[in-house]
XYZ file of C-alpha atoms in Angstrom:
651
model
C 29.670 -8.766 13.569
C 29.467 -12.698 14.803
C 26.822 -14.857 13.043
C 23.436 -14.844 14.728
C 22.049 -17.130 16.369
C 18.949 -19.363 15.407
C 15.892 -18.897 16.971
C 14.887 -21.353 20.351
C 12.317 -23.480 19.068
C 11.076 -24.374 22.356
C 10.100 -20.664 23.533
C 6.868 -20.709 24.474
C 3.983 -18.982 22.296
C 3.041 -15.207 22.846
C -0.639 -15.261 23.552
C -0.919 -11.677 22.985
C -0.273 -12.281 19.571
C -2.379 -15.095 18.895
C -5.623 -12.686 20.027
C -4.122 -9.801 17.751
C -4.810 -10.819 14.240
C -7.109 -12.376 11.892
C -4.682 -14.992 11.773
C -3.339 -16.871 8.535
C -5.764 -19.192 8.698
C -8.610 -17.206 9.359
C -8.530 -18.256 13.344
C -10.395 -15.428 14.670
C -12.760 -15.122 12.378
C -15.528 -15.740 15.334
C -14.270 -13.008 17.167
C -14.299 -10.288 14.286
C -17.527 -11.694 13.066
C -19.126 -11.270 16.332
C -18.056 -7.916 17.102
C -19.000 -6.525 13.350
C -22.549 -8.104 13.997
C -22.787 -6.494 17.672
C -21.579 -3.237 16.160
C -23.458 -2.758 12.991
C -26.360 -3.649 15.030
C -25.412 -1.163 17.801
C -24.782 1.320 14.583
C -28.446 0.679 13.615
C -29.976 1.372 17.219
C -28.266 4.413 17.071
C -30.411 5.499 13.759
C -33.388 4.926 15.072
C -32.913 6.114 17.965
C -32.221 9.558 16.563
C -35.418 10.726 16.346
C -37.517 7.983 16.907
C -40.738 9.675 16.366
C -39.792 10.024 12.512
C -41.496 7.043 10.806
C -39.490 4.503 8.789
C -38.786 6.648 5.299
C -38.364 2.712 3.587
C -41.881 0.788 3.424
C -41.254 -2.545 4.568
C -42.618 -3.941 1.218
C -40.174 -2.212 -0.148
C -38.003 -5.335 -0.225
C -40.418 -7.347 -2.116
C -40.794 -4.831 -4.931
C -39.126 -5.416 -8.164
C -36.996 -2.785 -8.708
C -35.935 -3.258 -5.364
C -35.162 -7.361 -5.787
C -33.443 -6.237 -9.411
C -31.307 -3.858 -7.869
C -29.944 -6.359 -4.956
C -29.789 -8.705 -7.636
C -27.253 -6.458 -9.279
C -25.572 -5.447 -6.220
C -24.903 -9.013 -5.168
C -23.624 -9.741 -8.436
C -21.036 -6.920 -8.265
C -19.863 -7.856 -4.917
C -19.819 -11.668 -5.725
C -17.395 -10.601 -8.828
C -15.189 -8.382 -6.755
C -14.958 -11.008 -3.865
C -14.181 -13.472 -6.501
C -11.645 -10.730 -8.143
C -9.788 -9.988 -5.028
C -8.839 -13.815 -4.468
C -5.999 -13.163 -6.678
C -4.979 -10.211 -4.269
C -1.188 -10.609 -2.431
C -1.995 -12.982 0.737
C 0.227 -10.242 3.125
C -1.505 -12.335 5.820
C 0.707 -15.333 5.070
C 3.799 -15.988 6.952
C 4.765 -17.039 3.167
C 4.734 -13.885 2.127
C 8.181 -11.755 3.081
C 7.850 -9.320 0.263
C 7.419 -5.671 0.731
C 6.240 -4.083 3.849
C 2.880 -5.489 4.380
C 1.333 -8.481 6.658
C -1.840 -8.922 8.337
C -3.547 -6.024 10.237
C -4.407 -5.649 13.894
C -7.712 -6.797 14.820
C -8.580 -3.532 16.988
C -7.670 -1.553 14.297
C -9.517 -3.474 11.379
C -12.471 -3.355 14.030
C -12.862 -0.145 14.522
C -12.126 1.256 10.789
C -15.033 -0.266 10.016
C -17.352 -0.055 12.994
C -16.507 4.049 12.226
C -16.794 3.440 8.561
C -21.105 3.609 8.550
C -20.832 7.184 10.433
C -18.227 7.983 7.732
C -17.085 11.113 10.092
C -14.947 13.461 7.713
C -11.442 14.786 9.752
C -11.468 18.197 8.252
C -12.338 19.704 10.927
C -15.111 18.997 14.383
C -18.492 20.239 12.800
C -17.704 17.113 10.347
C -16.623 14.908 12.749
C -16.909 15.902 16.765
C -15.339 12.094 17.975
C -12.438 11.213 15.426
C -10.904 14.850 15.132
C -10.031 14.505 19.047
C -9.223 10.494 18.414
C -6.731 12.192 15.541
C -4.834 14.780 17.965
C -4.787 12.082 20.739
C -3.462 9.693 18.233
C -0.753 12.154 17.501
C 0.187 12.289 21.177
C 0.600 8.865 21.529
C 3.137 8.790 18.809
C 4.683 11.594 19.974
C 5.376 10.024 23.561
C 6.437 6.924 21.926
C 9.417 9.201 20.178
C 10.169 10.773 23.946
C 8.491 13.986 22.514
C 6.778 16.244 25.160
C 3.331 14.561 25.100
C 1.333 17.020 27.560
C -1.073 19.236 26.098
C -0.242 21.689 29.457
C 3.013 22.218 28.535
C 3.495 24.982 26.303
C 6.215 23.167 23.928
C 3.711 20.180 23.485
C 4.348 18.236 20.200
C 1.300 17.711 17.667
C 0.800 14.728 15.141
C -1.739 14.275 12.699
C -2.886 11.027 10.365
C -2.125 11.891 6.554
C -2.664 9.584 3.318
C 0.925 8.066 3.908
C 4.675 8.685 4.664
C 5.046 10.821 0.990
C 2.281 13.798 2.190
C 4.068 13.672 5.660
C 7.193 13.707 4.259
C 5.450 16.792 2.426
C 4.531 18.442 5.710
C 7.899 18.479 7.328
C 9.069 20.565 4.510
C 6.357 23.046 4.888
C 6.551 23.236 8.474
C 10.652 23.870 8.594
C 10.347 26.372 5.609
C 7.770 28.207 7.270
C 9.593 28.273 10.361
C 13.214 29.238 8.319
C 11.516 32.172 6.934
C 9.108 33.647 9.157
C 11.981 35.443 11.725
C 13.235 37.249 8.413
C 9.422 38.172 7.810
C 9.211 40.019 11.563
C 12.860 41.674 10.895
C 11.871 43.100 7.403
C 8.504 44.408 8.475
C 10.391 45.833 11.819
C 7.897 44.444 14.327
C 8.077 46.158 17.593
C 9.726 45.514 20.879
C 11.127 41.871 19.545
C 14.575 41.321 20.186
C 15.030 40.569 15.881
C 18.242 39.315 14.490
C 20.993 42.019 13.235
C 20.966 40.673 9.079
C 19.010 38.045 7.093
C 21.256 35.508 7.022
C 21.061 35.583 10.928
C 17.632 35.388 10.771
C 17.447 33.168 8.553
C 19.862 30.468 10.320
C 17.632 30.622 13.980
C 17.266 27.350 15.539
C 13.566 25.949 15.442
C 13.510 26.794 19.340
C 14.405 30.271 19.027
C 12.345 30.698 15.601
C 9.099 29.845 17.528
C 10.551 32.155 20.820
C 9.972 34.713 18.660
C 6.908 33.596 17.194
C 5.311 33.124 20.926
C 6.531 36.738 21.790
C 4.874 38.233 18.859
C 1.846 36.674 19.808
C 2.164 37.747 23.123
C 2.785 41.416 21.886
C -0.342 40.811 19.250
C -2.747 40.177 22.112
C -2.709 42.852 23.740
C -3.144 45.700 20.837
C -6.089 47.204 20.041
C -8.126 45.533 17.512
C -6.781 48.193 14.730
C -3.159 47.911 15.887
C -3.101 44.421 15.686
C -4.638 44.161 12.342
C -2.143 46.585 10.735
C 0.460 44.944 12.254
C -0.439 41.094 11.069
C -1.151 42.501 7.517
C 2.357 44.323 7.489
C 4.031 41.081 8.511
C 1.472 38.783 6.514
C 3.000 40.786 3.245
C 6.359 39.405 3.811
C 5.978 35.874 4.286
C 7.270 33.264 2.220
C 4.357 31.781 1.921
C 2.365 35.168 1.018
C 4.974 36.200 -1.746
C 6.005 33.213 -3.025
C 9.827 31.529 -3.340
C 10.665 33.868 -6.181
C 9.352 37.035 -4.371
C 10.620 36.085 -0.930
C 14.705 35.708 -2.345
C 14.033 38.603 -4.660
C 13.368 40.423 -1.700
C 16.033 39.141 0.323
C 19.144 38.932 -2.943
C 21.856 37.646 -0.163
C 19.951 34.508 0.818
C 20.044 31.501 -1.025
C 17.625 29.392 -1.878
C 17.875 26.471 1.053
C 19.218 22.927 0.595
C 18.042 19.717 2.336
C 20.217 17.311 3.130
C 19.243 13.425 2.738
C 21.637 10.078 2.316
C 21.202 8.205 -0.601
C 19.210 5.608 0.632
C 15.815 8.197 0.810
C 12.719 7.630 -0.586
C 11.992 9.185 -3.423
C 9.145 10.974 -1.956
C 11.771 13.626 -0.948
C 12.579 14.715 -4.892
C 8.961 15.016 -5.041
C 8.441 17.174 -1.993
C 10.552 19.852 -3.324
C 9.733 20.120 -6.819
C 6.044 20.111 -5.517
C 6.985 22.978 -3.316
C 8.851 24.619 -6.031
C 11.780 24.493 -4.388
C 13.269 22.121 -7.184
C 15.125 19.606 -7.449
C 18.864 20.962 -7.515
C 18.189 21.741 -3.859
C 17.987 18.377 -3.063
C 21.899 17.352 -1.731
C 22.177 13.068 -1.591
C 24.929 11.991 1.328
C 27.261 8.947 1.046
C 26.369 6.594 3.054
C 28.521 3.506 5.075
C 27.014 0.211 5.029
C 23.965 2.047 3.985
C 23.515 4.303 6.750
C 24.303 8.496 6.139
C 27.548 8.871 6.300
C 28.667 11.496 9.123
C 31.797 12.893 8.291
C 30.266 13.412 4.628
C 27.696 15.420 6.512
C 30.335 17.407 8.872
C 32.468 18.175 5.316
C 28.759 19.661 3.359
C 28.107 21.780 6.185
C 31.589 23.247 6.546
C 31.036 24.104 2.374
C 27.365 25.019 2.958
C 29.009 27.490 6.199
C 31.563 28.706 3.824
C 29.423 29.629 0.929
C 26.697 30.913 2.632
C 24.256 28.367 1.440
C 21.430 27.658 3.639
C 19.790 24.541 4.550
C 16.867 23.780 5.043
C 16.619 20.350 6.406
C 19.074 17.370 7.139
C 16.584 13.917 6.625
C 17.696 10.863 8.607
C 16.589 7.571 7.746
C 15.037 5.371 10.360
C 14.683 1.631 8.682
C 15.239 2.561 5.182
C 12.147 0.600 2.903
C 15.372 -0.917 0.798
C 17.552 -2.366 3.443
C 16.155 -1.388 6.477
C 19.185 0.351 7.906
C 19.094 3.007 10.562
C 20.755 6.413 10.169
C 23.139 7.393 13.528
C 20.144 10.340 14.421
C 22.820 11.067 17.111
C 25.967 12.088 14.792
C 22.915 13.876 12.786
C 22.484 16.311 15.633
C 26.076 16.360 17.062
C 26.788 17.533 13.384
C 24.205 20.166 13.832
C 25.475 21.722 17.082
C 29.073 22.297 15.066
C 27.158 23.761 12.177
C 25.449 26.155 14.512
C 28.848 27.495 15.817
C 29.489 28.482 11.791
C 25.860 30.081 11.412
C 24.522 27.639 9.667
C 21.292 26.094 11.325
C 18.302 23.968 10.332
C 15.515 21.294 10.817
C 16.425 17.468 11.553
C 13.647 15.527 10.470
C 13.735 11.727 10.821
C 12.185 9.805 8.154
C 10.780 6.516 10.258
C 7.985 5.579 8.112
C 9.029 1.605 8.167
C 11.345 2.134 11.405
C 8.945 4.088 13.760
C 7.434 1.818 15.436
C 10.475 -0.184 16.448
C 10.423 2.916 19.287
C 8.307 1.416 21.602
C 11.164 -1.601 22.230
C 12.874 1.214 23.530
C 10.153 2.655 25.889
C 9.066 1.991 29.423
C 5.759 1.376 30.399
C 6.296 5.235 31.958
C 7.833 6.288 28.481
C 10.955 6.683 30.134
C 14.009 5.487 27.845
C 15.003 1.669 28.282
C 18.728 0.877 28.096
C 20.792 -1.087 25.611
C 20.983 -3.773 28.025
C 17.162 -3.742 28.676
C 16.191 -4.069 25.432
C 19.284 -6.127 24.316
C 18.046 -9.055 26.748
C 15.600 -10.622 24.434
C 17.540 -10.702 21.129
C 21.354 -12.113 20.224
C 22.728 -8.830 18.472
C 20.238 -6.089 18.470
C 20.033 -3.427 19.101
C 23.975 -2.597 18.220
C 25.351 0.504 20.204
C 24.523 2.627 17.351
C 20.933 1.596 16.703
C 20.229 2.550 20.456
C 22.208 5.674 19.945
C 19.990 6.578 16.979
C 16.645 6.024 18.585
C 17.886 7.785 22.106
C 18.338 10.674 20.313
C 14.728 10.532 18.547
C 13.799 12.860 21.629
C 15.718 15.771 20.403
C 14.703 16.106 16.675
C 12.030 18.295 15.315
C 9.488 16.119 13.563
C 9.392 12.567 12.196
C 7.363 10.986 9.682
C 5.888 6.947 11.124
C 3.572 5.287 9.285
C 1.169 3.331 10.540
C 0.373 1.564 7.622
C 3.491 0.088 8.098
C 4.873 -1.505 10.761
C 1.776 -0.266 12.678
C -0.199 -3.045 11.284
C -3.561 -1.099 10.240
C -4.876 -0.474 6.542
C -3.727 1.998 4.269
C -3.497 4.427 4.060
C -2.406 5.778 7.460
C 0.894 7.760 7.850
C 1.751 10.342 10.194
C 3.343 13.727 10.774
C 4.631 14.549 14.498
C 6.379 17.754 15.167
C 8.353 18.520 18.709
C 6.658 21.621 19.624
C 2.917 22.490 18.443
C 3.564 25.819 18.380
C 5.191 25.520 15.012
C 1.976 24.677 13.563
C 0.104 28.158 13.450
C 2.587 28.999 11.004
C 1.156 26.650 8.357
C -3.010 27.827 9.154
C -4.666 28.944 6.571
C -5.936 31.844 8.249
C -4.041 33.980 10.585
C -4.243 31.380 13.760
C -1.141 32.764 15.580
C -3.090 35.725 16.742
C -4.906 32.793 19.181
C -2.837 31.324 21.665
C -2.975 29.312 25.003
C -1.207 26.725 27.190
C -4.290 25.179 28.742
C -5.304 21.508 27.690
C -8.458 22.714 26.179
C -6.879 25.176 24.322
C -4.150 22.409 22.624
C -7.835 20.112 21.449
C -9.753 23.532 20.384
C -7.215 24.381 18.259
C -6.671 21.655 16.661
C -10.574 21.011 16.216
C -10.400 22.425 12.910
C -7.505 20.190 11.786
C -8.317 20.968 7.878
C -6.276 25.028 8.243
C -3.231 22.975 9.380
C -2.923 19.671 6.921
C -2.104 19.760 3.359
C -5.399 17.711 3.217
C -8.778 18.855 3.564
C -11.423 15.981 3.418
C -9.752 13.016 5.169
C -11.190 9.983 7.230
C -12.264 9.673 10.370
C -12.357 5.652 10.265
C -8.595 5.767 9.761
C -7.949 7.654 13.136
C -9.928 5.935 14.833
C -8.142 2.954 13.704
C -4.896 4.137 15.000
C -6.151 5.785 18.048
C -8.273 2.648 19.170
C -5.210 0.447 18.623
C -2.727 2.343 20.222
C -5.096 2.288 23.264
C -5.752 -1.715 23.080
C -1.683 -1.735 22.372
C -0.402 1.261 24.184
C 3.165 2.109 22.542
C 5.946 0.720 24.611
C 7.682 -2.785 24.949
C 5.381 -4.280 27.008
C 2.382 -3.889 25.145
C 2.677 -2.664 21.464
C 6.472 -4.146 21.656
C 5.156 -7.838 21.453
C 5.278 -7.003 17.651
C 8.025 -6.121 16.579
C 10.030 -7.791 18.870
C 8.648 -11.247 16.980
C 10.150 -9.573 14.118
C 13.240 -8.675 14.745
C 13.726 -11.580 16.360
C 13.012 -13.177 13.533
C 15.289 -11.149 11.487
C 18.010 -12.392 13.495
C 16.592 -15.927 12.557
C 16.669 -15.045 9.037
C 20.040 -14.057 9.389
C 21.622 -17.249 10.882
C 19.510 -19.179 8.089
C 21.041 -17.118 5.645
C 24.779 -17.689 7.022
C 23.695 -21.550 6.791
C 22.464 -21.059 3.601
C 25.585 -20.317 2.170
C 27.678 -22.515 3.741
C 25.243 -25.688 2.785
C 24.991 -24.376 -1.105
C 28.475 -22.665 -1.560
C 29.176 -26.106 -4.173
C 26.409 -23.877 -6.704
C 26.131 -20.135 -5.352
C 28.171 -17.402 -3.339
C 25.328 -15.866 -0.710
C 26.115 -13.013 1.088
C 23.895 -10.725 3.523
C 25.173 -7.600 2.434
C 24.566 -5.757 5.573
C 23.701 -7.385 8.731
C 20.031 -6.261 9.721
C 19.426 -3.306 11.656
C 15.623 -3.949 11.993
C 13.282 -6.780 10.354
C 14.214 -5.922 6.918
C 17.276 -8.469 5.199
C 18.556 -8.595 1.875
C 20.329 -11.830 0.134
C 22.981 -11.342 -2.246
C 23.244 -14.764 -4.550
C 25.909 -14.907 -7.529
C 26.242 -18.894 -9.349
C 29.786 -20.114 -8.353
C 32.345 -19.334 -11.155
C 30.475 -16.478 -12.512
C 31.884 -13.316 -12.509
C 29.718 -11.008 -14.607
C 27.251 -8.653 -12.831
C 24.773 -9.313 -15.827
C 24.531 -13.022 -15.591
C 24.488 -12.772 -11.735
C 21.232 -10.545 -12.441
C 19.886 -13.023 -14.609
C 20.243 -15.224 -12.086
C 18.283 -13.241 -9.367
C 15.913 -12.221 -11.857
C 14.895 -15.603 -12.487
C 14.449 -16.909 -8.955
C 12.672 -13.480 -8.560
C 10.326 -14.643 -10.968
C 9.117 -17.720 -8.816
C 9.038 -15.245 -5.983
C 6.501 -12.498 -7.341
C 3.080 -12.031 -7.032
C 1.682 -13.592 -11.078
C -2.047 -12.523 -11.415
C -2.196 -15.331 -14.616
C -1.677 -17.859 -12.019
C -3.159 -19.196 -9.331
C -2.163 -18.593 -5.543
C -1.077 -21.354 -4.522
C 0.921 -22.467 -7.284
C 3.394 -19.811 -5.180
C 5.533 -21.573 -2.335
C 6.917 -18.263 -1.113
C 6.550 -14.355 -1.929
C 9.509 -12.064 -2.048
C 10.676 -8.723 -3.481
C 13.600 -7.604 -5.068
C 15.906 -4.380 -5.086
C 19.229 -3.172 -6.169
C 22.900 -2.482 -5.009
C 24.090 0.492 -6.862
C 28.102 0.723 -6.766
C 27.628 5.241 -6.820
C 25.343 4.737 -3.179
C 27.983 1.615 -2.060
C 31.106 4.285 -2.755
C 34.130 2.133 -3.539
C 34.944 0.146 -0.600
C 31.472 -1.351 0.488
C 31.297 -1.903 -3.735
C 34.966 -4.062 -3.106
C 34.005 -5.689 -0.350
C 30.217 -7.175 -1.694
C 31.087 -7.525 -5.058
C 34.206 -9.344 -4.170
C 32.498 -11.656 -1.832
C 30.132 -12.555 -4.399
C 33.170 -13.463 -6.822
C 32.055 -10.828 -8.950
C 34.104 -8.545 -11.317
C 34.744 -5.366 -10.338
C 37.517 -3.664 -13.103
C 34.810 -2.701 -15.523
C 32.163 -1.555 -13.172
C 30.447 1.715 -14.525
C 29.450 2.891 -10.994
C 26.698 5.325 -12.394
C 25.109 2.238 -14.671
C 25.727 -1.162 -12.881
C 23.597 -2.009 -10.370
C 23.542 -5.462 -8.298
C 19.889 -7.185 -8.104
C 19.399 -8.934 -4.780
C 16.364 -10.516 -2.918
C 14.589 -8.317 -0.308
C 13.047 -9.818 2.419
C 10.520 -7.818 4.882
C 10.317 -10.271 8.087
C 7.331 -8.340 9.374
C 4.882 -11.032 9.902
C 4.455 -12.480 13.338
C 3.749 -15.753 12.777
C 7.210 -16.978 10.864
C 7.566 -18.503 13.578
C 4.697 -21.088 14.532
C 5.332 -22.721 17.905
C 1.481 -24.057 17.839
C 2.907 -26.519 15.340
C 6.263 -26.216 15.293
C 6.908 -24.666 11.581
C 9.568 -22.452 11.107
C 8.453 -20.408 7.576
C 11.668 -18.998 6.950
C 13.912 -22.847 7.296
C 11.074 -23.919 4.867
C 11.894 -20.526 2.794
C 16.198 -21.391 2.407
C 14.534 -25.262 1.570
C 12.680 -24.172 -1.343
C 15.710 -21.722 -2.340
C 17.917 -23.933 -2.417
C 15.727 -26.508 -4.476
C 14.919 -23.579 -7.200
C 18.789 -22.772 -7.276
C 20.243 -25.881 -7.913
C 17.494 -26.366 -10.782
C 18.510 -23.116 -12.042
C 22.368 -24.302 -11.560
C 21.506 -27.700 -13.335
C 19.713 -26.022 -16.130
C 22.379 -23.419 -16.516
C 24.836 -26.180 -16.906
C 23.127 -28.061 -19.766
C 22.876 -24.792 -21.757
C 26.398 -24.266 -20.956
């Protein structure tokens, strides 16, 4: 890849992002402040206008009374010590701060969690909260049509999102969903359920596409409704009984000896929220199957050669997890090669769920969407940036359209509090499969039908009590910012193209330092997310070189014994690990960085490098012409050649 370019100075300032935030200065604070005031007093109206012939149950000498005054006396007191408390918090509003995947949040969003925040409206279903349950689904359908999902509620094979406490629980959910959906066909064939056109063996039915899975669910249903009310009972407790999730893992593969218990199928780079997912499903952890990767990014023809075993064996998987914008090094998995790999599986019998892990990456979708949601091409989005997005990023988020759920979190590059992740699924259908009561028997295509359902959101989530301030968050932003690259876009687009500003300041960087350090971007940046490899000239040991990055690490973390603003920059930190590199990406960085590579233990030795999470928008300030991330490599390579200079006395 050629170096990237620096960043035109003279480009004019985004407006839309100067009305979007906060701001690092606090520049907007007369905007939020007036529409908190407007709204807590609109929130107020609306209690006494309730029933306004009830009289006022608080006297108004109330406030004069003692208790009362001793009370508010306390209360200020506590709040007073927590304000004071929580000015040692991270300043993720800074464009100093490039550590992990925080930055300042969205003023619609900020807004309206805590206009909603007073009626406290509790998601778990409509009698608890009649406006943000809809806000939820809606939510959900916005995502979905920023992923090219089928975003209609009229069409049968809608897709369905819902908020959940982060990417780990929705991460959760896509296991439950595709196990569910793996196991139920095998249910119908064992219990012989009539007039369905059931596969000839369990290991048929237990390899069904997602799409034919839920044909069969639909005809069932369709055969269901029109029993008698006796029929159909017998017949949805004689299926009921043998569902996975009615006898259990070890009772559903004692029933069925020939079947395995499933794989899933990740690269190395996932988050660890996947080893959780199955031992908290009790599938365990063995079943969990890591993939090489190249350049950090799932290897495919590791992928092709585990299915071809899996096809062989008659193992079953489960799931194959791509990674969209890792949260180490931000790469993107080739989604595409994912489900080209799939369609060659299926002609061995072996099929299963592509889920797309895009908790930091998700939102880097709407660059690729029209205003009309139709796809945009390379050379569309390609116009406002010097190297993204390569041929195989586009590839990867073109093919987003054909998967069957992702995980996006909001949180994240969504720019809203936490915590607000997100589950989206291609066809809604799926979900009756995970209700806690029998909800398959109720079925419809009609609009109202898709919001009724889903009304009682609780018998579908693995949550039950769950906010209604952080939907409407997301739903209220995503409707100021609708998700595509002319609205929503703005953001990331700053980012990325200041990623590829990073990136040309790290290739000077090394050139104006290579007297004290060897600097190396390990992989060149497929979204906002860069990494810095730094090794002291003449060194050759991966300890010392750690040392090294430990220290400058140290000026770079967040120190609650000091103050603030004795910090010039934030940063984070993570690892190379020689067994994820495999051998030649191991050669090729570790050699760069002068580093010795005869004695490398690749299960042991790791590589510590800077992270760098280029997600706020103002890195850039044109207002006054600052660019955060020059002044970043300045103070770098001030800290370094102290380090150097003090390394050299002791030496």
């Amino acid at each position: 890849m050629s170096p990237a370019q620096p960043f035109n100075h003279d480009e004019p300032r985004d407006h839309t992002l100067d009305a979007c935030f906060l701001g690092p200065y606090g520049e907007n604070d007369a905007l939020l402040e007036k529409m908190m005031v407007e709204f807590l007093r609109d929130h107020v109206y609306w209690r006494r206008n309730f029933h306004p012939e009830d009289p006022p149950a608080i006297g108004t000498g109330a406030a004069h009374h003692p208790d009362y005054l001793a009370f508010e006396s306390r209360m200020r007191r506590e709040l007073h010590q927590l304000s004071a408390a929580l000015k040692k918090s991270v300043p993720f509003h800074s464009p100093r701060y490039i550590g992990h995947m925080a930055s300042d949040l969205l003023l619609p969003g900020l807004a309206a969690q805590m206009l909603t925040l007073p009626y406290n409206p509790n998601n778990v279903s409509e009698d608890a909260a009649p406006v943000t349950v809809d806000m939820e689904v809606q939510a959900g359908l916005q995502l979905a049509r920023m992923l090219g999902y089928p975003h209609d509620p009229a069409q049968d094979g809608c897709a369905f999102g819902h908020l959940t406490s982060g990417g780990t629980l929705a991460n959760y959910q896509a296991l439950r969903l595709a196990l569910a959906l793996k196991a139920f066909p095998v249910a119908l064939r064992t219990a012989q359920a009539p007039e369905l056109e059931l596969p000839k063996d369990d290991w048929s039915a237990f390899n069904l596409s997602q799409s034919a899975s839920i044909g069969l669910l639909t005809a069932w249903q369709s055969w269901l409704a029109v029993q008698t009310s006796d029929e159909r009972s017998r017949w949805l407790q004689r299926v009921e009984r043998e569902r996975i999730e009615q006898r259990g893992l070890v009772g559903f593969f004692a029933a069925h000896p020939t079947l395995k218990v499933p794989l899933v199928l990740a690269p190395v780079t996932a988050h660890y929220s996947w080893s959780k997912g199955l031992k908290l499903l009790g599938l365990g952890r063995d079943q969990l199957e890591l993939l090489p990767t190249e350049g950090m990014r799932l290897d495919p023809s590791a992928l092709h050669a585990t299915l071809e075993r899996c096809a062989r064996e008659q193992q079953a998987v489960l799931m194959c997890v791509a990674v969209l914008g890792g949260t180490e090094y931000g790469t993107i998995d080739p989604i595409d090669q994912v489900l080209a790999a799939r369609e060659v599986s299926r002609e061995r019998g072996v099929d299963f769920a592509v889920h797309i892990d895009a908790a930091w990456g998700g939102y880097l979708a709407t660059l690729f969407r029209n205003e009309d949601g139709s796809l945009r091409s390379r050379e569309e989005v390609g116009a406002d940036y010097t190297q993204f997005p390569t041929p195989a990023v586009h590839a990867a988020f073109a093919a987003l359209a054909a998967t069957d759920s992702v995980t996006v979190d909001p949180h994240k590059l969504g720019y809203l509090p936490y915590g607000s992740g997100a589950f989206i699924c291609r066809d809604h259908r799926a979900m009756a499969l995970l209700a806690e009561r029998a909800d398959y028997v109720f079925h419809g295509g009609t609009p109202k039908d898709y919001l009724a359902r889903y009304r009682s959101l609780g018998q579908f989530i693995p949550e039950g009590s769950k906010s209604g301030a952080a939907a409407a968050a997301v739903y209220v932003t995503h409707k100021v910012l609708p998700l595509d690259h002319a609205h929503f876009g703005h953001l990331p687009r700053a980012t990325v193209r200041a990623a590829e500003t990073f990136h040309a300041g790290a290739q000077r960087f090394a050139l104006e330092l290579a007297d004290c350090v060897q600097a190396l971007v390990p992989f060149a940046p497929d979204s906002n997310l860069v990494c810095l490899a730094l090794n002291l000239r003449g060194n050759t040991s991966i300890a010392v070189a750690n040392a090294f990055v430990r220290e400058l690490h140290d000026v770079l973390r967040c120190d609650p014994r000091q103050p603030l603003q004795t910090k010039e920059f934030f940063g984070s930190v993570t690892t190379l690990r020689p067994d994820m590199l495999g051998p030649a990406q191991t050669t090729r960085i570790f050699n760069a960085l002068g580093l010795d590579t005869s004695s490398i233990d690749p299960d042991e030795d790791r590589l510590m490098i800077l992270r760098h999470t280029l997600m706020n928008p103002f890195l850039i300030d044109h207002e006054n012409g600052i660019n955060y991330m020059d002044k970043y490599f300045e103070f770098l390579g001030r800290r370094i050649r102290v380090l150097r200079g003090s390394t050299n006395n002791q030496s």
